[in-house]
CSV table of C-alpha atoms in Angstrom, one decimal:
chain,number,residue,atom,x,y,z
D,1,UNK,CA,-23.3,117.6,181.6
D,2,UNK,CA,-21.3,120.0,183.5
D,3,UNK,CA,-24.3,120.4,185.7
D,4,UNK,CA,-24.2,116.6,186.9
D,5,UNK,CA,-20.1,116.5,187.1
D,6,UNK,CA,-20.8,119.5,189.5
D,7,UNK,CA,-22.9,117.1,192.0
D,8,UNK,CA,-21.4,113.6,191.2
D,9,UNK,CA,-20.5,112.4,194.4
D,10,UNK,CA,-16.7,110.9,193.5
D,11,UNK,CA,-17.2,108.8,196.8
D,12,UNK,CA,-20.2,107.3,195.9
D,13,UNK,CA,-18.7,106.2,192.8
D,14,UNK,CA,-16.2,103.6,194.3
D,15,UNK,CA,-16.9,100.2,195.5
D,16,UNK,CA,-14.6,97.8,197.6
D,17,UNK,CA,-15.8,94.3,196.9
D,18,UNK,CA,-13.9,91.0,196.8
D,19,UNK,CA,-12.5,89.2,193.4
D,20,UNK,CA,-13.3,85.3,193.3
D,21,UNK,CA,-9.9,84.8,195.1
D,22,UNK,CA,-11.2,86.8,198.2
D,23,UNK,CA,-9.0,89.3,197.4
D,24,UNK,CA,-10.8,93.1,197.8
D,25,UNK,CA,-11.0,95.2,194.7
D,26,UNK,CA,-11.6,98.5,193.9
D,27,UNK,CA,-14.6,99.2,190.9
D,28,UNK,CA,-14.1,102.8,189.9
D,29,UNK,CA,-17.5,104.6,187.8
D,30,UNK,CA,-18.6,107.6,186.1
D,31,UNK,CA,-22.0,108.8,185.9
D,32,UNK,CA,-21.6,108.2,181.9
D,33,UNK,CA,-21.2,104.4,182.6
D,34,UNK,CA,-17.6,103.6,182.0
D,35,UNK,CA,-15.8,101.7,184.7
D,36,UNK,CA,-12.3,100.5,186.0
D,37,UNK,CA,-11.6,97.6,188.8
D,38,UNK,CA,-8.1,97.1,190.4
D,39,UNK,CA,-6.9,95.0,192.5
D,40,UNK,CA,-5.1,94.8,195.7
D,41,UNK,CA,-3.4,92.4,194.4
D,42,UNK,CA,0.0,93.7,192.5
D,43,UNK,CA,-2.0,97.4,192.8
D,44,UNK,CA,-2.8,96.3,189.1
D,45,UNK,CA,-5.5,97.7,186.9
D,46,UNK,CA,-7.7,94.5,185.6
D,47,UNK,CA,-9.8,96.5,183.7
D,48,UNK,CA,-10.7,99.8,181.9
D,49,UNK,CA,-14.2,100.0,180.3
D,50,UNK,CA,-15.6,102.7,178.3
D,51,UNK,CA,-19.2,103.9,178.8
D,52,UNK,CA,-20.9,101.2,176.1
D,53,UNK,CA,-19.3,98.5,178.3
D,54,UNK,CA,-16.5,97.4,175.9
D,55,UNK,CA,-13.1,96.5,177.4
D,56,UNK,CA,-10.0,98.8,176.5
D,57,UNK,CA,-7.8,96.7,178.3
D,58,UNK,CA,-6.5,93.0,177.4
D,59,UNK,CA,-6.4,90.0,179.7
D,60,UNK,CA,-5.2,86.7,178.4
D,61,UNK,CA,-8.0,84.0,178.6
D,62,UNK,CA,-5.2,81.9,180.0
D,63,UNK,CA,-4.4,84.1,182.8
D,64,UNK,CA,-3.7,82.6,186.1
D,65,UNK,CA,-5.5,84.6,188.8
D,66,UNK,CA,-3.8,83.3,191.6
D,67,UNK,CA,-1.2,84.9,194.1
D,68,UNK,CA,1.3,85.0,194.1
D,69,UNK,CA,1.6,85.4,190.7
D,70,UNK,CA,0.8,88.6,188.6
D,71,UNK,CA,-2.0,88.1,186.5
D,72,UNK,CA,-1.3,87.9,182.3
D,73,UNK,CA,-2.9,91.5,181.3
D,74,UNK,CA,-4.6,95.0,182.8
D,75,UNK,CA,-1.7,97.2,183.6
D,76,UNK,CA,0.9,95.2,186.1
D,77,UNK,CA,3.3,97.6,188.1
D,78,UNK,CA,6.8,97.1,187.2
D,79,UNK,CA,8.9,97.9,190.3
D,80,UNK,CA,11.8,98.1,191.2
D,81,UNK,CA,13.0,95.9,188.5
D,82,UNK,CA,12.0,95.8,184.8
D,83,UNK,CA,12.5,92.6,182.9
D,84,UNK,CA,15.1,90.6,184.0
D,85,UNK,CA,17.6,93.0,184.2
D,86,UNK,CA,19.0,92.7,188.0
D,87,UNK,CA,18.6,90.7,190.0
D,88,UNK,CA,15.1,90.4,191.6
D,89,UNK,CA,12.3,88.8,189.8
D,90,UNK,CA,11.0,89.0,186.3
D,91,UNK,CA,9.7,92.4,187.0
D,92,UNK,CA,10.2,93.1,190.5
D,93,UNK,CA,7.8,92.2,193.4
D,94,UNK,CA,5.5,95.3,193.5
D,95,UNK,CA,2.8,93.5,191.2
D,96,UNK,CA,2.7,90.0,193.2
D,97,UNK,CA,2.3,92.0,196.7
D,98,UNK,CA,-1.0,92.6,198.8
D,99,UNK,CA,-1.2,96.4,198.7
D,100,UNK,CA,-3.0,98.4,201.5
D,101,UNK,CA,-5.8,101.2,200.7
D,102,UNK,CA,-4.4,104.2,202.2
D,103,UNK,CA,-7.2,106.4,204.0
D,104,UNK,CA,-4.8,109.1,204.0
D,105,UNK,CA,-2.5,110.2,201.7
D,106,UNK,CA,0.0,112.9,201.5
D,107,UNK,CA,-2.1,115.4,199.4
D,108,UNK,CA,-2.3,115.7,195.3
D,109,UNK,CA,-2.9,118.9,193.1
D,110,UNK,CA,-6.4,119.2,193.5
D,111,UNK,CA,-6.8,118.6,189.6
D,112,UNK,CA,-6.0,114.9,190.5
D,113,UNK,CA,-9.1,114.7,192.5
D,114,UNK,CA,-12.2,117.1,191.3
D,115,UNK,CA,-14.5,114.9,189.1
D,116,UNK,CA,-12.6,112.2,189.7
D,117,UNK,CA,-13.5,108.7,191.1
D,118,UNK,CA,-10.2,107.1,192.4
D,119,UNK,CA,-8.5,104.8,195.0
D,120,UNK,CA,-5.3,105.2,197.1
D,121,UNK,CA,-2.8,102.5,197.7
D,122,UNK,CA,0.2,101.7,199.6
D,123,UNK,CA,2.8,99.4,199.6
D,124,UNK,CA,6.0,99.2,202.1
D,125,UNK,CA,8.3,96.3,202.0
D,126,UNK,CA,7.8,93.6,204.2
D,127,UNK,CA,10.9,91.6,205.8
D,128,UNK,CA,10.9,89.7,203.3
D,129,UNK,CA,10.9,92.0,200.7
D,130,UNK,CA,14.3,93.8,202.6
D,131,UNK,CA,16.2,90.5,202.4
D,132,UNK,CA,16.0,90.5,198.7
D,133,UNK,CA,16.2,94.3,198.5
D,134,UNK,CA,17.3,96.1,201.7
D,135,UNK,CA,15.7,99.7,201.2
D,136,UNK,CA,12.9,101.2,202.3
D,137,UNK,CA,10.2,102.4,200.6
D,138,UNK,CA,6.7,104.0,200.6
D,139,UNK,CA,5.0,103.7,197.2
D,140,UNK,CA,1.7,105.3,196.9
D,141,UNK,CA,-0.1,104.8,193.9
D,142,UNK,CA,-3.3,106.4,193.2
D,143,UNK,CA,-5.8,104.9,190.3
D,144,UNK,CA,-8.8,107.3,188.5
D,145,UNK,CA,-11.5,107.3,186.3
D,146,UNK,CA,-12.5,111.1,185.2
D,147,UNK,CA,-16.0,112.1,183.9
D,148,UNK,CA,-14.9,111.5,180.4
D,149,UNK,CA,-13.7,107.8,180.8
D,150,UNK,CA,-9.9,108.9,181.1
D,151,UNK,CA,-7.6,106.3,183.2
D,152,UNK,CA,-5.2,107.7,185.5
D,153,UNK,CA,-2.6,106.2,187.5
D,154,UNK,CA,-0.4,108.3,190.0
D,155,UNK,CA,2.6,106.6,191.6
D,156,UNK,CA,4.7,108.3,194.3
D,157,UNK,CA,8.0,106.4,195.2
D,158,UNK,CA,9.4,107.8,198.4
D,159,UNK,CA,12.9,107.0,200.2
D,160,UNK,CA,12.1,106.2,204.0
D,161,UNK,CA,15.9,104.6,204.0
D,162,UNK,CA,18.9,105.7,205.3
D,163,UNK,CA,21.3,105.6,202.0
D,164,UNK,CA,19.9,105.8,198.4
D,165,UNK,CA,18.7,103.6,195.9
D,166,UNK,CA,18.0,103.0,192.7
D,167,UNK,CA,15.2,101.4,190.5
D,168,UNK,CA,13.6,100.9,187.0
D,169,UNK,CA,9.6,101.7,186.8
D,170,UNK,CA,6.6,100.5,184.3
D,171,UNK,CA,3.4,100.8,184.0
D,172,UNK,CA,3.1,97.6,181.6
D,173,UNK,CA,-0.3,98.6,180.1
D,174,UNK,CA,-2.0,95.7,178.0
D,175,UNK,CA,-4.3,97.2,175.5
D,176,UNK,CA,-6.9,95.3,173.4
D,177,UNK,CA,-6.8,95.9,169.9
D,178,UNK,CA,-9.0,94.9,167.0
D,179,UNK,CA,-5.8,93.0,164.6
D,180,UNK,CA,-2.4,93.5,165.8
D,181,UNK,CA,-1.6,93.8,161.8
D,182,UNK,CA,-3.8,96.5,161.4
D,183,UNK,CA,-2.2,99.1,164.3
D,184,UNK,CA,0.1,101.8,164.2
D,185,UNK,CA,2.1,103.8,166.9
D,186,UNK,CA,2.8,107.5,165.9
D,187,UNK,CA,5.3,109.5,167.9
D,188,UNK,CA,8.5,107.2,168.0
D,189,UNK,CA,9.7,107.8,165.4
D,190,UNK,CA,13.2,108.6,164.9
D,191,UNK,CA,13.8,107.7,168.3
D,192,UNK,CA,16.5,105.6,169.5
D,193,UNK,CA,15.1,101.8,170.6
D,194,UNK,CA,17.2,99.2,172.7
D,195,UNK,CA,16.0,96.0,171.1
D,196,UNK,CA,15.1,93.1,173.6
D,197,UNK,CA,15.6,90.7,170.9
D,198,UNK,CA,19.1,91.7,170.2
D,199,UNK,CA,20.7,91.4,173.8
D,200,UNK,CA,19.9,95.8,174.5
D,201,UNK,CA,21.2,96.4,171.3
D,202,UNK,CA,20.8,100.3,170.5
D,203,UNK,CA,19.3,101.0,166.7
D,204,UNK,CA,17.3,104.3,165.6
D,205,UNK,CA,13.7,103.7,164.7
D,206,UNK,CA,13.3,104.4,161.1
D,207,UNK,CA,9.9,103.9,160.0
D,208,UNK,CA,7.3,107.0,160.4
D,209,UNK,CA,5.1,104.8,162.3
D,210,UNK,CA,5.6,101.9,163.9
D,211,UNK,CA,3.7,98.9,162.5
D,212,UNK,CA,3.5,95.1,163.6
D,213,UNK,CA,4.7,91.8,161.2
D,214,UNK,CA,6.4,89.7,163.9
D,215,UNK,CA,7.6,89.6,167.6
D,216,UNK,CA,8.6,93.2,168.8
D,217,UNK,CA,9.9,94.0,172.1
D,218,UNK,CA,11.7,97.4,172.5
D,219,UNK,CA,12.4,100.4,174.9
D,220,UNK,CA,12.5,103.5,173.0
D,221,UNK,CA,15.0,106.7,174.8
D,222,UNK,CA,13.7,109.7,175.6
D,223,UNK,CA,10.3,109.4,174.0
D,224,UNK,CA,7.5,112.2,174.1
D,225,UNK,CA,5.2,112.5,176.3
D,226,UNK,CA,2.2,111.2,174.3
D,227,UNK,CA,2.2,108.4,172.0
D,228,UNK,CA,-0.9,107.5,169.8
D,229,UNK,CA,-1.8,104.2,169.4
D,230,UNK,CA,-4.0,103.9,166.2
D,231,UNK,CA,-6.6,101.3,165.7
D,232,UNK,CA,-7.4,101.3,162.2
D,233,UNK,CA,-10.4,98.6,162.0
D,234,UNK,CA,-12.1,100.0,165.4
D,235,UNK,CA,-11.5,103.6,164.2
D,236,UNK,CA,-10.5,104.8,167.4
D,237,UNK,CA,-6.8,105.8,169.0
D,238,UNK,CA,-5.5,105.2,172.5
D,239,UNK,CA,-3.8,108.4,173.4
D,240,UNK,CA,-0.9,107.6,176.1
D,241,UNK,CA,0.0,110.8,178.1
D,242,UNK,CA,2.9,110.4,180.6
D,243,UNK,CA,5.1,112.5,182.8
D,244,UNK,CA,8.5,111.1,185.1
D,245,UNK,CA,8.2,108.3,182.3
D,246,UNK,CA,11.1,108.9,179.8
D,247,UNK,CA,10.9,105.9,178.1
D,248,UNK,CA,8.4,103.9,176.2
D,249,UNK,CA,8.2,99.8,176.0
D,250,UNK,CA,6.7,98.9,172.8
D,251,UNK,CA,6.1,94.6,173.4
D,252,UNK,CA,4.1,92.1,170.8
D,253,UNK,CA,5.0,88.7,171.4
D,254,UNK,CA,4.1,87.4,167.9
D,255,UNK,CA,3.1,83.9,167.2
D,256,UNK,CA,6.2,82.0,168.6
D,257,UNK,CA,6.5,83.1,171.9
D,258,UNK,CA,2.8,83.0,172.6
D,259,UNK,CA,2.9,79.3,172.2
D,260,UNK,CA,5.7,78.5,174.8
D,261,UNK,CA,3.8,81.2,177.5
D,262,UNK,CA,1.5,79.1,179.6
D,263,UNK,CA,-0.5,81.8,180.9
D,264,UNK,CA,-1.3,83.3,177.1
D,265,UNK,CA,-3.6,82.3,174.3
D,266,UNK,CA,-1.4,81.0,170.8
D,267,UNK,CA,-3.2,83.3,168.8
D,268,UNK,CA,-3.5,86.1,171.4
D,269,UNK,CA,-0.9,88.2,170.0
D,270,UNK,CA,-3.5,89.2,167.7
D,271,UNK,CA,-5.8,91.1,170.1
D,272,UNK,CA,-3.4,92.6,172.4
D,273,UNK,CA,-0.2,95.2,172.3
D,274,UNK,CA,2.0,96.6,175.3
D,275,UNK,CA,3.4,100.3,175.1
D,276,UNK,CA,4.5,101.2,178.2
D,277,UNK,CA,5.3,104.6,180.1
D,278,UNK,CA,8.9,103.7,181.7
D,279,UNK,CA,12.2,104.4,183.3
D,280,UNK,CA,14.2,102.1,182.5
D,281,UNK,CA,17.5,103.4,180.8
D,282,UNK,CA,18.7,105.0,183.5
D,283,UNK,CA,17.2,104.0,186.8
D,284,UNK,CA,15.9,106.5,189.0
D,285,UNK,CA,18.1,107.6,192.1
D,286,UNK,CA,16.3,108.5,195.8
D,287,UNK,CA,18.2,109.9,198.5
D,288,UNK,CA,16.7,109.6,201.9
D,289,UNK,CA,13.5,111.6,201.9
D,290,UNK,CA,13.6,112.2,198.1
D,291,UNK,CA,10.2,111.0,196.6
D,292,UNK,CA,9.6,110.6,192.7
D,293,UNK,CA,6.3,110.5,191.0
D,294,UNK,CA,5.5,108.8,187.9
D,295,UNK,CA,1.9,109.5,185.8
D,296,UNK,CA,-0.1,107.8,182.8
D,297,UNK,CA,-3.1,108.9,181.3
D,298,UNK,CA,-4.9,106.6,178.8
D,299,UNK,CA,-7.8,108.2,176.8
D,300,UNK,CA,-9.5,107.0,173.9
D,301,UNK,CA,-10.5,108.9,170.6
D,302,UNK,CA,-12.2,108.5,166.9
D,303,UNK,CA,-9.3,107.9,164.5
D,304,UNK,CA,-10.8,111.0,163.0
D,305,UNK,CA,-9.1,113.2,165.7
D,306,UNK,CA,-5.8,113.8,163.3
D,307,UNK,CA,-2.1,113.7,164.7
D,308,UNK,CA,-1.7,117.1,164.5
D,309,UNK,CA,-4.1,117.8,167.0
D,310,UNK,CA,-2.1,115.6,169.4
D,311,UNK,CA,1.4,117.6,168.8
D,312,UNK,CA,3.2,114.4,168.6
């Protein structure tokens, strides 16, 4: 194995092809068979697959996969708005945009490259987008799939403006589960949880997992940086690893509001949970020239693999 990750050829490994839109996508693969596409459109993740083929990542059956709007599942980028909580769009424009593949980006650690198969992007704002929000921005994101099947994604937020702003960040990561009823989330506990569903109202977490009996949309403060997500019929755990990412959005939209979502299945809720790495709380602040970078890794292990080997 570590003979054939010594002459993978990364470069080899990533295909530009076109969705059925006509929009150009990116496929990501490893020599082990597991595989990642994103889009251009929104810079969004549309899937994750492990090396039997399965999909890791959940997209509504209802999704609409049209521009300009984002499409229902993957991992949309939420920037420079989260929610509905300013005065842009439901989530900012970042994830209804045509993004650019950037030839040449600013350099990463090397660790961000070697055995890696990955894509750059790069958004700026068009006029458009500096009539609704005057500042000037490059946001470089780059996407990877390692030799062991783990998803990366790398955005760097840079300040090309002459005055500082401000902005709230997610990576709103969809993941397919076996029975929402049947998952736990280890690692925010105790934590401190605006609650969506109670105008931001701030309440401490008290359970020692979180587990799922109804609609549940959260952003837990100052959360670790890795979460488990356990799969209990599947036998296998999502591990979320973040860094720049102090908060977590934890969103199951239960059986009512699927109904009134046109782009999502009624009984969707079931297969599908959000937990998001985030900034939201307290937005981040660029002067001019400042650049912030924000990281997820997803992996995927047996349930077998015990908490305490994850230090949660």
């Amino acid at each position: 194995m570590g003979h054939s990750a010594a002459i993978w050829d990364y470069r080899a490994a990533v295909e530009i092809t076109k969705d059925w839109n006509g929009i150009d996508q990116a496929v990501l693969g490893n020599p082990q068979g597991a595989s990642a596409r994103v889009s251009l459109h929104g810079g969004q993740v549309t899937s994750w697959r492990n090396e039997h083929g399965e999909e890791l990542l959940f997209t509504s059956s209802k999704a609409i996969f049209k521009p300009p709007k984002a499409m229902r599942g993957g991992i949309p980028i939420c920037f420079p708005q989260f929610g509905n909580c300013g005065s842009l769009e439901q989530h900012g424009f970042a994830r209804n945009k045509i993004w650019m593949v950037d030839d040449n980006p600013p350099p990463l650690h090397p660790n961000d490259s070697q055995g890696k198969a990955f894509i750059d992007l790069l958004l700026k704002p068009s006029e458009d987008d500096l009539k609704f929000w005057p500042h000037s921005f490059e946001f470089r994101l780059r996407v990877s799939l390692a030799t062991n099947g783990d998803l990366m994604l790398i955005s760097r937020i840079r300040n090309v403006n002459g005055k500082p702003f401000s902005f709230s960040f997610a990576y709103h990561t969809y993941l397919s589960v076996s029975d929402i009823s049947e998952i736990r989330i280890e690692g925010l506990e105790t934590l401190d949880y605006l609650d969506n569903l109670c105008r931001r109202e701030r309440f401490t977490e008290q359970g020692d997992a979180i587990t799922f009996e109804a609609e549940v949309d959260r952003v837990y403060l100052g959360s670790p940086n890795v979460i488990a997500v356990l799969d209990h019929e599947k036998k296998r755990t999502y591990l979320i690893r973040k860094e720049g990412l102090p908060d977590a959005v934890v969103w199951n939209p239960w059986e009512k509001k699927s109904k009134s979502m046109a782009d999502f299945g009624d009984e969707e809720y079931k297969q599908m949970l959000c937990v998001d790495g985030a900034a939201i709380e307290k937005p981040i602040t660029l002067k001019p020239g400042e650049e912030w970078m924000g990281r997820l890794q997803l992996s995927v292990v047996p349930s077998s693999f015990c908490s305490d080997q994850l230090n949660l």
